[in-house]
Coordinates of C-alpha atoms and ligand atoms in Angstrom, one line a residue:
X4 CA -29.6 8.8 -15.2
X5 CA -29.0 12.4 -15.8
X6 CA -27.5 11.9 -18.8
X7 CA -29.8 9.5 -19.7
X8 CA -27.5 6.4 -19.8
X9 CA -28.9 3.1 -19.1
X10 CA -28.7 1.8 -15.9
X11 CA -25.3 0.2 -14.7
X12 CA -24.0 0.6 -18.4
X13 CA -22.1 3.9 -17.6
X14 CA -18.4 4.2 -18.5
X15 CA -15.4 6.4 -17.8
X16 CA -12.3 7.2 -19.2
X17 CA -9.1 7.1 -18.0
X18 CA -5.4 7.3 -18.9
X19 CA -2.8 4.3 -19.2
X20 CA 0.0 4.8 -16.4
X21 CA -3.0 6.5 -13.9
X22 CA -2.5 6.1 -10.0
X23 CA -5.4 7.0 -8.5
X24 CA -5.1 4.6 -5.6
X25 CA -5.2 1.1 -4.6
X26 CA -9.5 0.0 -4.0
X27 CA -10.6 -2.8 -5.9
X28 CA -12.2 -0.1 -8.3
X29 CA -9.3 2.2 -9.2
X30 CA -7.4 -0.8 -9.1
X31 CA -9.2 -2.2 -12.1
X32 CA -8.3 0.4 -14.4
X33 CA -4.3 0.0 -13.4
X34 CA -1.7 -1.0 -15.9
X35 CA 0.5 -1.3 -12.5
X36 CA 0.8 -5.3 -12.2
X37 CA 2.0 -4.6 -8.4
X38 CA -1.0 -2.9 -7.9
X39 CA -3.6 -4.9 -9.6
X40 CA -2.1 -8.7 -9.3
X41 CA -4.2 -11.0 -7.4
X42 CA -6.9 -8.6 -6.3
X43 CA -9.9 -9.1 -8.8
X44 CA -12.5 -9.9 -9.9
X45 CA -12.2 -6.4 -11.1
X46 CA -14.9 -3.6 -11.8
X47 CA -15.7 -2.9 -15.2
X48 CA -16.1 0.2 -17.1
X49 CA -13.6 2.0 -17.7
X50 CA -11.7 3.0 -21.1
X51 CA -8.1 3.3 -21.2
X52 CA -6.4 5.8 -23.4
X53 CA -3.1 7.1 -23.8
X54 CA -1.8 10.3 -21.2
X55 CA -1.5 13.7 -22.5
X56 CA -3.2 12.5 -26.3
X57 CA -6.5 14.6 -27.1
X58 CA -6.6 12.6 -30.6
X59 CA -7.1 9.2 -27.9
X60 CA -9.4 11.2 -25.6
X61 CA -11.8 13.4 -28.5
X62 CA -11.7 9.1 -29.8
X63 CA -13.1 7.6 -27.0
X64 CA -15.5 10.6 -26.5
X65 CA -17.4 9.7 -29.7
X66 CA -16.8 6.4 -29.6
X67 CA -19.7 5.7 -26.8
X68 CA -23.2 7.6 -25.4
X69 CA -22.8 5.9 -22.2
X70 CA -19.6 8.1 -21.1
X71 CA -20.0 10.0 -18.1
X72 CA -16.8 10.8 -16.7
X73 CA -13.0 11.5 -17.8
X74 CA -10.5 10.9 -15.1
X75 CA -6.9 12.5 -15.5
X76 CA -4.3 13.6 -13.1
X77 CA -3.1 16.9 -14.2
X78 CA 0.7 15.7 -13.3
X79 CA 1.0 12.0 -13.3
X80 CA 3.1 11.7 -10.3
X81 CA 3.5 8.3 -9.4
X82 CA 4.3 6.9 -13.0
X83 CA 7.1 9.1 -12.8
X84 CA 6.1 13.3 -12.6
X85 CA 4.5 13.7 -16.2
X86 CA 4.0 16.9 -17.0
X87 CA 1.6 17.0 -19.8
X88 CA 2.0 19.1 -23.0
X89 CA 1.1 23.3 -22.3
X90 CA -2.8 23.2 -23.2
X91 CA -3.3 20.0 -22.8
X92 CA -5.5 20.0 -19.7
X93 CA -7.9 22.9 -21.3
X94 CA -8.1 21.3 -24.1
X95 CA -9.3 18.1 -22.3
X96 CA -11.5 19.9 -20.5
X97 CA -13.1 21.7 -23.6
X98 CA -13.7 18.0 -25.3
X99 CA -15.4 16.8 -22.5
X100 CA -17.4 20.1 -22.6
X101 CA -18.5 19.6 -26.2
X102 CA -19.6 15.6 -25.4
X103 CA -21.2 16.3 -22.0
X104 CA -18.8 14.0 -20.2
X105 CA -17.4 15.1 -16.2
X106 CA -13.9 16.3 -16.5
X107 CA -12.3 14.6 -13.1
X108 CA -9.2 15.9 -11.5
X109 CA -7.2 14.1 -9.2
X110 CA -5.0 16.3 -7.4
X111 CA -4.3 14.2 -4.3
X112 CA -1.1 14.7 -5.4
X113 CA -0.8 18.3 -7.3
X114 CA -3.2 20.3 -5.3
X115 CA -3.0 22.0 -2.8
X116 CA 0.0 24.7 -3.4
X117 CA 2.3 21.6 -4.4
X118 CA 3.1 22.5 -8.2
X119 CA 3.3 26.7 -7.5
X120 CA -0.4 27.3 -7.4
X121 CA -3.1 26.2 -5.5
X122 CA -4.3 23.7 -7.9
X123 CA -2.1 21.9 -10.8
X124 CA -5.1 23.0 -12.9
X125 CA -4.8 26.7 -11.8
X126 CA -1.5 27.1 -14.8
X127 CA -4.9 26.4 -17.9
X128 CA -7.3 28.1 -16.3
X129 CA -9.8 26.0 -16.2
X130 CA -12.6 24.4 -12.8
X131 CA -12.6 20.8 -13.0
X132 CA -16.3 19.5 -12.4
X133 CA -15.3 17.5 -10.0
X134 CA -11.8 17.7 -8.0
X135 CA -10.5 15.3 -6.0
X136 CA -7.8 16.2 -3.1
X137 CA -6.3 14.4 -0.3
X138 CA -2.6 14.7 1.0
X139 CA -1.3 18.5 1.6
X140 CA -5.4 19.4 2.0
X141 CA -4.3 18.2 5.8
X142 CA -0.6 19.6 5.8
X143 CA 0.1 15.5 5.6
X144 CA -0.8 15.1 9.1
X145 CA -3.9 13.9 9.5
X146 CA -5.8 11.3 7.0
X147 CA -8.0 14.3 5.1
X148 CA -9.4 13.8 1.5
X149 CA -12.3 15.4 -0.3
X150 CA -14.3 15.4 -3.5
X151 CA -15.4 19.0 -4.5
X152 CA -18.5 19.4 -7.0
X153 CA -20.9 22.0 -7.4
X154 CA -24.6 21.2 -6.4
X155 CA -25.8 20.2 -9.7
X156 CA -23.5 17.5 -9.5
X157 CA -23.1 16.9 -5.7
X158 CA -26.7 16.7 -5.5
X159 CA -27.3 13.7 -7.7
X160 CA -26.4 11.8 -4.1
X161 CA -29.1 12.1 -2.3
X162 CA -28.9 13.4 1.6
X163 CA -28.3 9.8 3.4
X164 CA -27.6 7.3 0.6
X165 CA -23.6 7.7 0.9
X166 CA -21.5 7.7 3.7
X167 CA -18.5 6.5 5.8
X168 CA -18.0 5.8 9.5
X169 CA -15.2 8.6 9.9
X170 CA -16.8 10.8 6.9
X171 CA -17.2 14.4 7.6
X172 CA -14.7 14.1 11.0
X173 CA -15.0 17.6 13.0
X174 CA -11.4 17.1 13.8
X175 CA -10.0 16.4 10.4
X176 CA -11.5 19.8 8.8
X177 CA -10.5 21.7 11.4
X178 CA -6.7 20.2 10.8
X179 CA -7.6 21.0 6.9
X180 CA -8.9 24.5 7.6
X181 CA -6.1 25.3 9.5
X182 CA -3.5 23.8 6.8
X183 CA -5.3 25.5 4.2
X184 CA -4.6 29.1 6.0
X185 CA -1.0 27.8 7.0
X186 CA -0.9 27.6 2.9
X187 CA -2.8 30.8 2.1
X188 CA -1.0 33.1 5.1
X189 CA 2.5 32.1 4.4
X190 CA 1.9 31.8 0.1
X191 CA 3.4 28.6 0.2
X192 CA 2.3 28.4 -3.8
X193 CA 4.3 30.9 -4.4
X194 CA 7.4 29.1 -2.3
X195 CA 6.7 25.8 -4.1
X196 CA 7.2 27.7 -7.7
X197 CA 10.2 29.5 -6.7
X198 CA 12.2 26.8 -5.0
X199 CA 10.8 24.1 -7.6
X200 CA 12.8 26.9 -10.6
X201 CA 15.7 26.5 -8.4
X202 CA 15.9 22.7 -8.1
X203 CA 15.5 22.5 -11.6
X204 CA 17.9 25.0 -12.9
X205 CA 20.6 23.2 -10.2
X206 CA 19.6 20.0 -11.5
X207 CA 20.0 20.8 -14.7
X208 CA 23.7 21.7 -14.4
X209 CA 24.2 18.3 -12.9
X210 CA 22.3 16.7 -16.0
X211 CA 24.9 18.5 -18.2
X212 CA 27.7 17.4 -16.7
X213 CA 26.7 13.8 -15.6
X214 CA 26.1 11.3 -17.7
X215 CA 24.2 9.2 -14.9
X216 CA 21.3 11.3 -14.7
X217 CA 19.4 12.2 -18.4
X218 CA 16.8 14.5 -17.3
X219 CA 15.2 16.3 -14.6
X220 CA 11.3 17.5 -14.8
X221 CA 8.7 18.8 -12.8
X222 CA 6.6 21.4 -12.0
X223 CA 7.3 23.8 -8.0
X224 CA 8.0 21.3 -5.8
X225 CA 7.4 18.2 -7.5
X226 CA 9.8 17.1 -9.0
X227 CA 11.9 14.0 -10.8
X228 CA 14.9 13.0 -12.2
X229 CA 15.2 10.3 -14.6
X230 CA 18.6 8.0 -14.1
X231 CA 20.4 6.7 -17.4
X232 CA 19.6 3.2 -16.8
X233 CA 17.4 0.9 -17.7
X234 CA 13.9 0.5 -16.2
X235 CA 14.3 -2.8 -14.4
X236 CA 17.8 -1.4 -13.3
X237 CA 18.4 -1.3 -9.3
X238 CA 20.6 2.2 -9.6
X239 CA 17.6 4.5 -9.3
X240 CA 17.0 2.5 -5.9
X241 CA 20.8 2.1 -5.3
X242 CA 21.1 5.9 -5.5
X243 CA 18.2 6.7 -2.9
X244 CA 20.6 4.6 -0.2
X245 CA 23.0 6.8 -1.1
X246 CA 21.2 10.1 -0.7
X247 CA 19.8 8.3 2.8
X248 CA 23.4 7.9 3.8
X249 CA 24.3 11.5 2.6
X250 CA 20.9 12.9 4.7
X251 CA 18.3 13.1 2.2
X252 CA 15.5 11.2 1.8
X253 CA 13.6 9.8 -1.1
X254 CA 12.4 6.8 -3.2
X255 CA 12.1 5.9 -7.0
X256 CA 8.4 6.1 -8.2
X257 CA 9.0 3.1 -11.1
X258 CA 12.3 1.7 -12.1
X259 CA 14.4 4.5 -12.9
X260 CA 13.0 7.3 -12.4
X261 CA 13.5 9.2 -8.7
X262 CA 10.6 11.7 -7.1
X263 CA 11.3 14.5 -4.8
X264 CA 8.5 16.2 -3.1
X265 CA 9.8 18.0 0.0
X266 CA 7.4 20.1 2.3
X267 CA 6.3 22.9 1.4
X268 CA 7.3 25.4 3.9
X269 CA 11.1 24.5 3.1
X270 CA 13.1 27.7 2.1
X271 CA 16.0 28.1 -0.2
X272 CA 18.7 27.4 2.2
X273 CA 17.2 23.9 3.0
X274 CA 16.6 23.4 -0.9
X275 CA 20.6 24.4 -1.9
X276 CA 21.5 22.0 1.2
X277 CA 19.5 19.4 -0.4
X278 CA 21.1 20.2 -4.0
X279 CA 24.5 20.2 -2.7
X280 CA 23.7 16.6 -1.1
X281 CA 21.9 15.0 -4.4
X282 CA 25.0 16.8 -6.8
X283 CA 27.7 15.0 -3.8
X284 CA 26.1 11.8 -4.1
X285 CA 26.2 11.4 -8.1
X286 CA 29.8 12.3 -7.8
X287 CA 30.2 9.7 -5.4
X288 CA 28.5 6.8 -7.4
Ligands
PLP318 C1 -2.9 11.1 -7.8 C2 -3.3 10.2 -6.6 N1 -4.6 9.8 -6.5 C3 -5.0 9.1 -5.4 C4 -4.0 8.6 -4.5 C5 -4.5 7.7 -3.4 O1 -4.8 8.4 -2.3 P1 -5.1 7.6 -1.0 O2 -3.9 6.8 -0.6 O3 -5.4 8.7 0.0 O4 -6.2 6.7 -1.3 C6 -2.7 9.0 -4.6 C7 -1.7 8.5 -3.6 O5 -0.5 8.6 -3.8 C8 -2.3 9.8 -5.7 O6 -1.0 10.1 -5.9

């Protein structure tokens, strides 16, 4: 309406590979066949274009009037920890700016002090116009997820036409407000960035001198490794029963790829006891 787009004719874009979650909706605009299988008739809508491509996005951007949104992750972390080209999120950011379209940022998984700063889009430098967190915005103990916006956009809703049962739960900010100084007081970015350097340079030795594991990549404290086998391949999986039986726990995102994305408030002991475990249990394999 604001934009002056017909009525029900609005589309978004978003990348291939996304995981934004698992509604009928989001699930619509999912390559992920486990995801999407058997749970249409899906929504429509939505414009798929490559991840971390500003040729597909500043495309897509002309190719329509009736775009109002562009939906990205700033680290795709369930297709396998992502990390997109340096710039690449500004630049993003700065299309959507020249066509009038949203720029969207799901951090559910980035935000909140989880890549070394507060927000995965805090390393370009730029305020998404809307931002989306969930996860560490309760310290992951208590369901908390919220959608940030200034006014001019927040107040397109009018007061009483959205809402949820649980929505706006006294308890669940208070458990967020208190996680949030938790992160603040004890500069838990600042942890996540330290110790996530330190896993990656150990990691890397063991990616030079292993051939079973090709790459490791990441940004603070998430993280993955990438296992020399195929995709379809059960050794990624075969691995994490290992690193269970050795004390460590984790779980391939897709095929072979493995993601590790311990707490926060870990310190560098913890971390080296964890590095010692994953570098004993390739040796063992
Ligand atoms: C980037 C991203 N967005 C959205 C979600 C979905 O969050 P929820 O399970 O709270 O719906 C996830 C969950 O892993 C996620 O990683």
């Amino acid at each position: 309406e604001k934009k002056g787009i017909a009525e029900n004719k609005a589309e978004i874009i978003v990348c291939k590979n996304n995981f934004h979650g698992r509604t009928t909706t989001i699930i619509s605009f999912s390559n992920d066949e486990d995801a999407r299988k058997n749970f249409g008739p899906y929504t429509a809508g939505f414009i798929k274009i490559e991840y971390d491509n500003l040729e597909a996005l500043e495309t897509a951007l002309k190719s329509s009037h009736n775009i109002a949104g562009f939906l990205v992750e700033p680290i795709q972390g369930e297709a396998g920890v992502y990390v997109p080209s340096e710039g690449y999120l500004a630049k993003a950011k700065a299309l959507c700016e020249k066509y009038d379209v949203l720029f969207i940022a799901d951090e559910v998984q980035t935000g909140i002090a989880r890549t070394g700063k507060l927000l995965a889009v805090d390393y370009e430098n730029i305020t998404p116009d809307i931002l989306i967190l969930g996860k560490a915005l309760s310290g992951g103990v208590y369901p908390v997820s919220a959608v940030l916006a200034n006014n001019i956009i927040m107040n397109v809703i009018k007061p009483g036409q959205h809402g949820s049962t649980f929505g706006g739960n006294p308890l669940a900010a208070a458990v967020a407000i208190a996680a949030l100084e938790v992160i603040k007081e004890e500069d838990l970015a600042k942890n996540a960035e330290q110790l996530g350097n330190l896993f990656r340079n150990e990691i890397q030795k063991l990616v030079d001198s292993n051939s079973l594991i090709k790459k490791v990549r990441g940004k603070g404290l998430l993280n993955a490794i990438i296992i020399n086998d195929s995709e379809d391949s059960s050794t990624a999986w075969d691995i994490c029963l290992k690193l269970r039986d050795n004390g460590l726990l984790a779980k391939p995102t897709h095929g072979n790829i493995i993601r590790f994305a311990p707490p926060l408030v870990m310190n560098e002991e913890q971390l080296l006891d964890c590095v010692s475990i994953i570098k004993k249990t390739f040796k063992e394999f």
